[in-house]
Amino acid sequence: LVSTAQGDSGELVAESCQLGTAHPPGYPLYTVLSFLFQHAPIPRIHYQFNVAPWGVEGLANVWYVDVDWNPTVGWRINHMCCIFAALAATLVGQTCARLVSFQMGLKSQIVGVDRALGAASEWPSALISPALLSAAMFGFSPLVWEYSVGSEVFALNNLLCAVLMHLTVGVYCGAVEIELQREVQDQATAGKATTGANRHTQGVYAQIVAGAFVSGLALTNQHTSSLLVAVLVPFILLVLTGVWVPVPHY
């Protein structure tokens, strides 16, 4: 984390110092964020723990702490990528927990409260386990770890893609809620709009707008994010138009 890694790291660090243009596609978002981060007042803390010597005189030398308020540019940008990677792993876990929570809550609505009591009693472990497992598997995977401890564009790309997946899960959950409320509405109110359906519709559209904005940011950072966007956009259009809403049945 102290020095500049191999590959494109040296070029990316050098270009961020002067807001230049790296090799195609240029990585403008990463360059701007690196430029801002290297001027942030973030200190580098050196610490050392000495086991010996013991005794009254040696106690003062057990802990050694030194604060450097002017670390190298490479150190700053390396830690910026570490922060992006940590946020991406956290968001992956939160997305899995959100999806599991929605599915379990939906099951309790469909099968009834009595049949869902057993599942409801297991909610804490059912939410924590997939969240921790998915975040750990993602964060500690070799390639993700390798490109998260050096100045590379992949950590930021992972974060933006994780945000897109989180928003997509939100759109899916909102669309399923709308579809279920429409079924109830057709049976009970003969087509009269309900407040809950309108609220879910507004939430879905807000997440779609946010997803479009994040997609634009992702494409200004790493062009491989277009592969994810190319899959998510058709799914969102199918859900938005009501052509295909994958409502689970229990």
Coordinates of N, CA and C in Angstrom, one line a residue, residues 12 15-17 19-23 25-38 77 80-81 84 152-161 163-164 212-223 225:
L12 N -1.7 6.0 -14.1 CA -2.9 6.6 -13.5 C -2.6 7.6 -12.4
E15 N -1.1 10.8 -14.1 CA -2.1 11.6 -14.8 C -3.0 12.3 -13.8
S16 N -3.3 11.7 -12.6 CA -4.2 12.3 -11.6 C -3.5 13.5 -11.0
C17 N -2.2 13.5 -11.0 CA -1.5 14.7 -10.4 C -1.8 16.0 -11.2
L19 N -4.4 16.2 -13.6 CA -5.7 16.0 -14.3 C -5.5 15.8 -15.8
G20 N -4.6 14.9 -16.1 CA -4.4 14.5 -17.5 C -5.3 13.4 -18.0
T21 N -4.9 12.9 -19.1 CA -5.7 11.8 -19.8 C -4.9 10.6 -19.9
A22 N -5.4 9.5 -19.2 CA -4.7 8.2 -19.3 C -4.9 7.6 -20.6
H23 N -4.4 6.4 -20.8 CA -4.7 5.6 -22.0 C -6.2 5.4 -22.2
P25 N -9.8 4.2 -22.4 CA -10.7 5.3 -22.6 C -10.5 6.6 -21.8
G26 N -9.4 6.7 -21.1 CA -9.1 7.9 -20.4 C -9.4 7.9 -18.9
Y27 N -10.4 7.2 -18.5 CA -10.8 7.1 -17.1 C -11.0 8.5 -16.4
P28 N -11.9 9.3 -16.9 CA -12.0 10.7 -16.3 C -12.5 10.7 -14.9
L29 N -13.5 9.8 -14.6 CA -14.0 9.8 -13.2 C -12.9 9.4 -12.2
Y30 N -12.2 8.4 -12.5 CA -11.1 7.9 -11.6 C -10.1 9.0 -11.5
T31 N -9.7 9.7 -12.6 CA -8.7 10.7 -12.5 C -9.1 11.9 -11.6
V32 N -10.4 12.3 -11.7 CA -10.8 13.4 -10.9 C -10.9 13.0 -9.5
L33 N -11.4 11.9 -9.2 CA -11.5 11.4 -7.8 C -10.1 11.3 -7.2
S34 N -9.2 10.7 -7.9 CA -7.8 10.6 -7.4 C -7.1 12.0 -7.2
F35 N -7.4 12.9 -8.1 CA -6.9 14.3 -7.9 C -7.4 14.9 -6.6
L36 N -8.7 14.7 -6.3 CA -9.3 15.3 -5.1 C -8.8 14.5 -3.9
F37 N -8.7 13.2 -4.0 CA -8.3 12.4 -2.8 C -6.8 12.7 -2.4
Q38 N -6.0 13.0 -3.4 CA -4.6 13.2 -3.0 C -4.4 14.6 -2.4
I77 N -3.7 7.3 -3.1 CA -4.6 6.7 -4.1 C -4.8 5.2 -3.8
M80 N -7.4 5.1 -1.3 CA -8.7 5.4 -1.9 C -9.3 4.2 -2.6
C81 N -8.5 3.4 -3.3 CA -9.0 2.2 -3.9 C -9.5 1.2 -2.8
F84 N -12.9 2.2 -1.8 CA -13.9 1.8 -2.8 C -14.2 0.3 -2.7
E152 N -5.7 1.3 -9.1 CA -6.3 0.8 -10.3 C -7.7 1.2 -10.4
V153 N -8.3 1.2 -11.6 CA -9.7 1.6 -11.8 C -10.7 0.6 -11.4
F154 N -10.3 -0.6 -11.1 CA -11.3 -1.7 -10.9 C -12.0 -1.7 -9.6
A155 N -11.4 -1.1 -8.6 CA -12.1 -1.0 -7.3 C -13.3 0.0 -7.5
L156 N -13.1 1.1 -8.1 CA -14.2 2.0 -8.3 C -15.3 1.4 -9.3
N157 N -14.8 0.6 -10.2 CA -15.7 0.0 -11.1 C -16.6 -1.0 -10.4
N158 N -16.0 -1.8 -9.5 CA -16.7 -2.7 -8.7 C -17.8 -2.0 -7.8
L159 N -17.4 -0.9 -7.2 CA -18.3 -0.1 -6.4 C -19.5 0.4 -7.2
L160 N -19.3 0.9 -8.4 CA -20.4 1.4 -9.2 C -21.3 0.3 -9.7
C161 N -20.7 -0.8 -10.0 CA -21.5 -2.0 -10.4 C -22.3 -2.5 -9.2
V163 N -23.5 -0.7 -6.8 CA -24.6 0.2 -6.7 C -25.7 -0.1 -7.7
L164 N -25.3 -0.4 -8.9 CA -26.3 -0.7 -9.9 C -27.0 -2.0 -9.6
A212 N -29.8 5.1 -13.8 CA -29.4 5.7 -15.1 C -28.2 6.7 -14.8
F213 N -28.2 7.4 -13.7 CA -27.1 8.3 -13.4 C -25.9 7.6 -13.1
V214 N -26.0 6.5 -12.3 CA -24.8 5.7 -11.9 C -24.3 5.0 -13.1
S215 N -25.1 4.6 -14.0 CA -24.7 3.9 -15.2 C -23.8 4.9 -16.0
G216 N -24.2 6.1 -16.1 CA -23.3 7.1 -16.8 C -22.0 7.3 -16.1
L217 N -22.0 7.3 -14.8 CA -20.7 7.4 -14.0 C -19.8 6.2 -14.3
A218 N -20.5 5.0 -14.3 CA -19.7 3.8 -14.5 C -19.0 3.8 -15.9
L219 N -19.8 4.3 -16.9 CA -19.2 4.3 -18.2 C -18.1 5.3 -18.4
T220 N -18.0 6.3 -17.5 CA -16.9 7.2 -17.5 C -15.7 6.7 -16.8
N221 N -15.8 5.6 -16.1 CA -14.7 5.1 -15.3 C -14.1 3.9 -16.0
Q222 N -14.9 2.8 -16.3 CA -14.4 1.6 -16.9 C -15.4 1.1 -17.9
H223 N -14.9 0.9 -19.2 CA -15.8 0.5 -20.2 C -16.4 -0.9 -20.1
S225 N -18.0 -2.0 -17.7 CA -19.3 -1.9 -17.0 C -20.4 -1.9 -18.0

